[in-house]
mmCIF file of C-alpha atoms in Angstrom:
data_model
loop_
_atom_site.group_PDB
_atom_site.id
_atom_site.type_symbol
_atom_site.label_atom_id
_atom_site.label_comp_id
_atom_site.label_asym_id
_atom_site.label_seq_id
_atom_site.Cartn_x
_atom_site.Cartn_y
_atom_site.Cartn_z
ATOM 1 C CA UNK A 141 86.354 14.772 6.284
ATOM 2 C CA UNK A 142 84.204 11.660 6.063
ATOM 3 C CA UNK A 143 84.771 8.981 8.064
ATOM 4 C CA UNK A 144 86.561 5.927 6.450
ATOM 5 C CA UNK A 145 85.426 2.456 6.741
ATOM 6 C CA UNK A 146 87.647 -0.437 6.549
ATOM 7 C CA UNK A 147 85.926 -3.901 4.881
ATOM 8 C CA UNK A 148 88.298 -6.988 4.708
ATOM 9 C CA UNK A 149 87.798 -9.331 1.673
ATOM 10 C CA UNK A 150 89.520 -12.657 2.591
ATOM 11 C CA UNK A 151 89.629 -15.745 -0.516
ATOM 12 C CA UNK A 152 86.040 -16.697 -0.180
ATOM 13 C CA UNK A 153 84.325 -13.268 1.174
ATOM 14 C CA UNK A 154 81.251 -12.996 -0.505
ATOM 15 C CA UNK A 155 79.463 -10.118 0.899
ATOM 16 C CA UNK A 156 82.295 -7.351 0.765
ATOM 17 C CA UNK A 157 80.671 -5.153 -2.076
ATOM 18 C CA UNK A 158 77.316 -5.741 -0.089
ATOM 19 C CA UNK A 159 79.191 -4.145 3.272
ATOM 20 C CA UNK A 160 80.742 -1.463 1.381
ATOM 21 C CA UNK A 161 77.407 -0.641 -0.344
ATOM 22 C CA UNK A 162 75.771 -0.998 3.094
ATOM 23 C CA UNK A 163 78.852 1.795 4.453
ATOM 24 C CA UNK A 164 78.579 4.224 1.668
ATOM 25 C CA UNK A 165 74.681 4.338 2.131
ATOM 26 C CA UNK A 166 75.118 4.980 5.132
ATOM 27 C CA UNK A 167 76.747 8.028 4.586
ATOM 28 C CA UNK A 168 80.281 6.901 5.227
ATOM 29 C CA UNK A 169 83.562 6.125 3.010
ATOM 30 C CA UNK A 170 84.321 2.404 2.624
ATOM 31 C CA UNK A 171 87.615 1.232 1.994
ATOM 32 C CA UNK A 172 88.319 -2.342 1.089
ATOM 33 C CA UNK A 173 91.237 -4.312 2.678
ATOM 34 C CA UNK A 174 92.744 -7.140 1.315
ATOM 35 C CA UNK A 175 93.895 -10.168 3.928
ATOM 36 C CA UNK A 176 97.625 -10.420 2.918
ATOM 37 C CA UNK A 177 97.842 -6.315 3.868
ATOM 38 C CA UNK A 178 98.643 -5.064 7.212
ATOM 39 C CA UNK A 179 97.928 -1.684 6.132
ATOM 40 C CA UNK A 180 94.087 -0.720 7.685
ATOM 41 C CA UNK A 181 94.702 2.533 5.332
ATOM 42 C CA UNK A 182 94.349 4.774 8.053
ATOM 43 C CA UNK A 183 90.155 3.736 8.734
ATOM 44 C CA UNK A 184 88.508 4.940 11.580
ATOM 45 C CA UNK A 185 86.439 1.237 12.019
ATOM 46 C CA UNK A 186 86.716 -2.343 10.533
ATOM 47 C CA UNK A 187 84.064 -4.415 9.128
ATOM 48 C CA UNK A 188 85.089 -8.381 8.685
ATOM 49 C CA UNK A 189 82.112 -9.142 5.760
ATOM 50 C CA UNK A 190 80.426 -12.382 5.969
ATOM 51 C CA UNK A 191 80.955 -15.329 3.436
ATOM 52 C CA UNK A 192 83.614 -18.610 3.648
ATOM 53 C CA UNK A 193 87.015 -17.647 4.052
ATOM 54 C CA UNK A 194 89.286 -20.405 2.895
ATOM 55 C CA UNK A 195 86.430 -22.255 1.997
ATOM 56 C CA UNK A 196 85.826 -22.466 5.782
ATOM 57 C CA UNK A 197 88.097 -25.337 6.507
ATOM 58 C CA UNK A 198 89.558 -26.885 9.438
ATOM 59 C CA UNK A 199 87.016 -23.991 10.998
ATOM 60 C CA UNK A 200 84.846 -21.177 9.586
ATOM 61 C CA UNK A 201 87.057 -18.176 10.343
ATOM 62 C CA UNK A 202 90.011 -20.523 12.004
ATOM 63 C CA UNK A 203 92.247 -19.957 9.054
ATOM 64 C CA UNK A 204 91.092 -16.016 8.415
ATOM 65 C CA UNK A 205 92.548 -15.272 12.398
ATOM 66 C CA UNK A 206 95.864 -15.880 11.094
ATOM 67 C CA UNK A 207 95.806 -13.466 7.518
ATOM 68 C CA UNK A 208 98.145 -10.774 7.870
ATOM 69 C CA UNK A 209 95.553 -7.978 8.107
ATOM 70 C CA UNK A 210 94.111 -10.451 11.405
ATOM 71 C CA UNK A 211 97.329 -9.099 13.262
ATOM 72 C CA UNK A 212 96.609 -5.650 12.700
ATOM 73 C CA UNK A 213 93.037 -6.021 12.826
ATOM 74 C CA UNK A 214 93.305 -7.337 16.717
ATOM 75 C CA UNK A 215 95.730 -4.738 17.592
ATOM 76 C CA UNK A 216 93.858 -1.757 16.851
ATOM 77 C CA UNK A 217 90.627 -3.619 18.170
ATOM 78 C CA UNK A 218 92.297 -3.909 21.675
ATOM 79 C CA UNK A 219 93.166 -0.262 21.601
ATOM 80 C CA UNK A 220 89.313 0.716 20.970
ATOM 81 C CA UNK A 221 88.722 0.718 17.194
ATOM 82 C CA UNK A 222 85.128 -0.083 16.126
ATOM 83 C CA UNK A 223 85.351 -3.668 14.947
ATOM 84 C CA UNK A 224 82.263 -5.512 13.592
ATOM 85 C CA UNK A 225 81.971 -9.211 12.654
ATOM 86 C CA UNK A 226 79.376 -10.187 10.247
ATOM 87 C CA UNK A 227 78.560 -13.863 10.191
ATOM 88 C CA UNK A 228 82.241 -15.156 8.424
ATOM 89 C CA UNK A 229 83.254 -12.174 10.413
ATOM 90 C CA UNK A 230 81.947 -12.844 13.812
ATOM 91 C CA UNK A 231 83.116 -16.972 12.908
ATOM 92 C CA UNK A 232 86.744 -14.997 12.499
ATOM 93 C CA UNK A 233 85.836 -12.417 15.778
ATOM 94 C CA UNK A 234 85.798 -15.305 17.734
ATOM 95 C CA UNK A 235 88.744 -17.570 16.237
ATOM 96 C CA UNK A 236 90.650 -14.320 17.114
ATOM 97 C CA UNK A 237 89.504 -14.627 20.906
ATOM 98 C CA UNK A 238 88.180 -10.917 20.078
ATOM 99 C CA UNK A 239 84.813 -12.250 21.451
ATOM 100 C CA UNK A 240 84.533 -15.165 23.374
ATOM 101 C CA UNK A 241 83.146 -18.580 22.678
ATOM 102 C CA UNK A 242 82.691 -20.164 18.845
ATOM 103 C CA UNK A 243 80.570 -21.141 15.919
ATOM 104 C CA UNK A 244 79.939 -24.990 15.412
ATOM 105 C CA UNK A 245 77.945 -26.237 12.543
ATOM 106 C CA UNK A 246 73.986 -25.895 12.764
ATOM 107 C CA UNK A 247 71.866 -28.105 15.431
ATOM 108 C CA UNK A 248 70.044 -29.330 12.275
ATOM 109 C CA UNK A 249 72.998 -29.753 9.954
ATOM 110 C CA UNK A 250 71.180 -28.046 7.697
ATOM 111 C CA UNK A 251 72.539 -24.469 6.027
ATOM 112 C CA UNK A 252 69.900 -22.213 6.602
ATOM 113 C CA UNK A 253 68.680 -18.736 4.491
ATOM 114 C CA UNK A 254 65.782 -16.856 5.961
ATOM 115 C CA UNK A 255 64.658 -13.570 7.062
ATOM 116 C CA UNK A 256 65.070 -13.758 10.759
ATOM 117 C CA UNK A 257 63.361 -11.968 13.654
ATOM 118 C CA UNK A 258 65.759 -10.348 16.213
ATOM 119 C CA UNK A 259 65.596 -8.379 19.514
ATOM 120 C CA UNK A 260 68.156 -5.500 20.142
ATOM 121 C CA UNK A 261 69.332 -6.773 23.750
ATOM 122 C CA UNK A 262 72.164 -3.659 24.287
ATOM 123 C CA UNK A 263 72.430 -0.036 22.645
ATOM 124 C CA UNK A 264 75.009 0.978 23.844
ATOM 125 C CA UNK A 265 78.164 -0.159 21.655
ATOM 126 C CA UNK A 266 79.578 1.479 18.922
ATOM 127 C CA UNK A 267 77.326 -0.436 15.912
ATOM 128 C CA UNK A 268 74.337 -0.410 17.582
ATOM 129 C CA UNK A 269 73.119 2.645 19.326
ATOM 130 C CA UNK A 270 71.008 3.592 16.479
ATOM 131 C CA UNK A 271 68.951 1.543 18.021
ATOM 132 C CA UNK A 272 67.049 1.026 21.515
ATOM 133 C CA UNK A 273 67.372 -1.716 23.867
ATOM 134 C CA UNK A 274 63.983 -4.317 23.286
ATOM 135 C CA UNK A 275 63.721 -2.918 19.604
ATOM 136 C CA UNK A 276 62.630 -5.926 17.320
ATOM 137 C CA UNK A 277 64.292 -5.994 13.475
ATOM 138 C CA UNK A 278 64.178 -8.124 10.812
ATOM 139 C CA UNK A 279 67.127 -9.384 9.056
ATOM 140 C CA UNK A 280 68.267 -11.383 6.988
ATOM 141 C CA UNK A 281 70.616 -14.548 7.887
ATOM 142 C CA UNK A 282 72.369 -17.212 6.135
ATOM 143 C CA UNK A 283 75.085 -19.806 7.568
ATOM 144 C CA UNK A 284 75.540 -23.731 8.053
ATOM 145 C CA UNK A 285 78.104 -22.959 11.047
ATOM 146 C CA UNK A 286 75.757 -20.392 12.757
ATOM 147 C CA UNK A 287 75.919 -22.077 16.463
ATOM 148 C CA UNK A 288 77.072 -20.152 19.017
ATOM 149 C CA UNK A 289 78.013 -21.733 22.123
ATOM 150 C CA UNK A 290 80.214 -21.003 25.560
ATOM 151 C CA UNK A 291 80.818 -22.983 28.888
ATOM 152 C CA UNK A 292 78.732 -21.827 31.606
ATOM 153 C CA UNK A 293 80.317 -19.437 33.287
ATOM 154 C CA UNK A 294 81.173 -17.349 30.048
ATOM 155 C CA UNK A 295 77.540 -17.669 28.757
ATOM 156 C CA UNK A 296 76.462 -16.099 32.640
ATOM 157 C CA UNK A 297 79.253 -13.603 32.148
ATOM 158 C CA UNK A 298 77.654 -12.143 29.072
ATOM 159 C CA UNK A 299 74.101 -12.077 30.472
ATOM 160 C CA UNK A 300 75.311 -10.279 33.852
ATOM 161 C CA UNK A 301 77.931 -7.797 31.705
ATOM 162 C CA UNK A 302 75.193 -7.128 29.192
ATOM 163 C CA UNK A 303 76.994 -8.339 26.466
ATOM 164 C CA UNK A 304 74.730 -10.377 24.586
ATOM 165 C CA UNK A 305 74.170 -7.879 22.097
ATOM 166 C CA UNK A 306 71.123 -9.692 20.199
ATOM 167 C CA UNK A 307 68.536 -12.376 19.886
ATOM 168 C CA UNK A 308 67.009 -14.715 18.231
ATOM 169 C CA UNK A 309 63.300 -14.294 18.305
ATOM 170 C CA UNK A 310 60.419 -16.317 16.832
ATOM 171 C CA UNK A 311 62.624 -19.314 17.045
ATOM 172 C CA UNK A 312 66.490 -20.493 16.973
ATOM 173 C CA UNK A 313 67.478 -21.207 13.676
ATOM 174 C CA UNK A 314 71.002 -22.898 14.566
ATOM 175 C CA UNK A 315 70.588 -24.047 18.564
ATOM 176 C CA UNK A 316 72.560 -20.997 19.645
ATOM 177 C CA UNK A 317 72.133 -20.955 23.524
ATOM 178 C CA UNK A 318 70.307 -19.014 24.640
ATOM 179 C CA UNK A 319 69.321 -17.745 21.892
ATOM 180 C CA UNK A 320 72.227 -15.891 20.782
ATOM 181 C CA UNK A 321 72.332 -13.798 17.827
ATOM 182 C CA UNK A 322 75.295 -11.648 18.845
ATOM 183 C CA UNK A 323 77.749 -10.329 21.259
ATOM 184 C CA UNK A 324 79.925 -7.729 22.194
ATOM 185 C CA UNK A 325 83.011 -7.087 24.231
ATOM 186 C CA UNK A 326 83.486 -5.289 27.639
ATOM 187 C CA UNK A 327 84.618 -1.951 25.670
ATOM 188 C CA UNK A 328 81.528 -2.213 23.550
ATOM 189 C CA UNK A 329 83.703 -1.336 20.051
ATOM 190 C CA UNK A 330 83.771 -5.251 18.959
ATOM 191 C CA UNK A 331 80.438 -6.672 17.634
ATOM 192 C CA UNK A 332 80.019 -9.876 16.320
ATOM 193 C CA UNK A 333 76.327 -11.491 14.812
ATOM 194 C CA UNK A 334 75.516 -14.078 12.599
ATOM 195 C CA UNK A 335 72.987 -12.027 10.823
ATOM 196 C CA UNK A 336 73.351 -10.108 8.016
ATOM 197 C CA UNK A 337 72.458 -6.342 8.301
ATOM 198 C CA UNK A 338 74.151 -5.296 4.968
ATOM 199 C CA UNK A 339 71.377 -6.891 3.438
ATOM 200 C CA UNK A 340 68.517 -4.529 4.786
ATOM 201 C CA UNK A 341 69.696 -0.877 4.329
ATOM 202 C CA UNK A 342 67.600 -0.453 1.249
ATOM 203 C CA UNK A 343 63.879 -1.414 0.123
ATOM 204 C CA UNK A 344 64.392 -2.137 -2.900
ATOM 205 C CA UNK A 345 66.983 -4.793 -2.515
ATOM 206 C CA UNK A 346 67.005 -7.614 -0.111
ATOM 207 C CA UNK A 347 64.173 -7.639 2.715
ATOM 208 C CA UNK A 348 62.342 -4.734 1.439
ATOM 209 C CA UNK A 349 63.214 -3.265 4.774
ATOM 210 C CA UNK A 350 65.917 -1.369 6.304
ATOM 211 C CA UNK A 351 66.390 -2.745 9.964
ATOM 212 C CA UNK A 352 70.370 -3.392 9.113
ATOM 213 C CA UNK A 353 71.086 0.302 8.382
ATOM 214 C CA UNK A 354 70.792 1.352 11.883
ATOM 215 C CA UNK A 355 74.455 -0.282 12.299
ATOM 216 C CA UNK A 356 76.165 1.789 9.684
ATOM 217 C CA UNK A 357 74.456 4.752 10.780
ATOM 218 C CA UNK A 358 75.681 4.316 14.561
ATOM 219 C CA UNK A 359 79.474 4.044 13.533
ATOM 220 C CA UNK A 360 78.591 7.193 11.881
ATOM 221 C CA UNK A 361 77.472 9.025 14.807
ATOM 222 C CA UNK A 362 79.808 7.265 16.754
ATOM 223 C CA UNK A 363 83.256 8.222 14.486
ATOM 224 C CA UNK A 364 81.759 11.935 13.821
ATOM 225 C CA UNK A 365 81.032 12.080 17.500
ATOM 226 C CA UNK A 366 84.562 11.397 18.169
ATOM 227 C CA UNK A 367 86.464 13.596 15.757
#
C-alpha cells in the first residue's frame, strides 16, 4: 500500500498543488486537507504548504494555529507523526509552539524571491535523511516574514541538541540568527524551513535542479521503513 501524504490548504495556501506534485513525484500518495476538517484521512505524515494563510494577518501562520485541522495536526505531531512546515508552514509550526521561536518580517523589509544556497546541518529526522550532514543544496525561497529568531538560551539549545536542521549559506537573506534556515524538534518528526523544496524535485520546472526532492524521498523511506 503506498504511503499517504497529508497537504493542508488553508484560505491563502498557494503552494499546495506544488507539495502534492512534489509528494506524488516522489513516489508517494498525496492527500489534500482542507483547514475547517479534523479528519487527517488516515495519512501516515503532514505537510503544512507554504503561501499566506489568512492573508497573514495579525501574524503569518498566527491565525492558521487555530483552524480546526491545527488541533488535530498538533496532536498526532506530539505522538510522532512526520510533520513538515514549509515557509507559511513552518510560520504556522511555530505559532503552534510545535517548534520553538517565530518568524518576524525581513531585516530589510523587503519580500525576497531567490534561489538560495543551504547547508544540511542534521540527517537524521524524518524529512531529511536523504541527505548527509554538511551536504550543500540549492533551493528556492520566497517570504517577506522569513526571520527567524529565539532568546538565547533557546537559540544555544538548538545548536547543543542539534536541532538546527539547516542554513543559510552564501549570505542571510532575512537576518535569521544565526543563520537559520530550519529546525527540528527533539523527536526529529517536526521540520520546519523557510525554503521551498517543492520547487526543486524536477529539472524542468523551477531551479532546473532537484535538491528539494531528497525531502519527499526520506518520508518515503522513512513511512515504508516503518510499515
Amino acid at each position: 500500500m503506498t504511503a499517504r501524504v497529508g497537504v493542508v490548504t488553508f484560505p491563502g495556501t498557494l503552494d499546495d498543488r506544488d507539495t502534492q506534485r512534489a509528494v506524488r513525484i516522489a513516489g508517494l500518495e498525496p492527500v489534500p486537507l482542507w483547514h475547517r476538517d479534523k479528519d487527517l484521512k488516515q495519512v501516515d505524515a503532514v505537510v503544512l504548504p507554504g503561501g499566506f494563510s489568512y492573508g497573514d494577518y495579525l501574524r503569518a501562520g498566527a491565525i492558521s494555529r487555530f483552524s480546526p485541522v491545527m488541533e488535530t495536526v498538533i496532536e498526532q505531531a506530539k505522538g510522532g507523526m512526520p510533520v513538515l512546515g514549509i515557509c507559511n508552514g513552518f510560520q504556522v509550526l511555530t505559532e503552534s509552539h510545535l517548534l520553538p521561536g517565530a518568524m518576524l518580517r525581513n531585516n530589510h523589509l523587503h519580500f525576497i524571491c531567490r534561489e538560495q544556497k543551504l547547508r544540511v546541518e542534521n540527517a537524521n529526522t524524518a524529512w531529511t535523511s536523504d541527505y548527509e550532514a554538511g551536504q550543500e543544496i540549492s533551493i528556492p525561497l520566497k517570504n517577506i516574514d522569513g526571520r527567524y529568531v529565539a532568546d538565547e538560551h533557546t537559540l544555544d539549545e538548538l545548536e547543543a541538541e542539534g536541532r538546527v536542521a539547516f542554513r543559510y549559506l552564501d549570505g542571510n537573506p532575512n537576518g535569521s540568527l544565526r543563520d537559520i534556515a530550519g529546525i527540528t524538534n527533539e523527536a526529529g518528526n517536526v521540520v520546519g524551513l523557510m525554503p521551498h523544496p517543492e520547487h526543486a524535485v524536477e529539472p524542468l520546472v523551477g531551479t532546473g535542479r532537484t535538491d528539494g526532492l531528497g525531502f519527499f524521498t526520506s518520508i518515503l523511506r522513512k513511512l515504508v521503513n516503518a510499515s
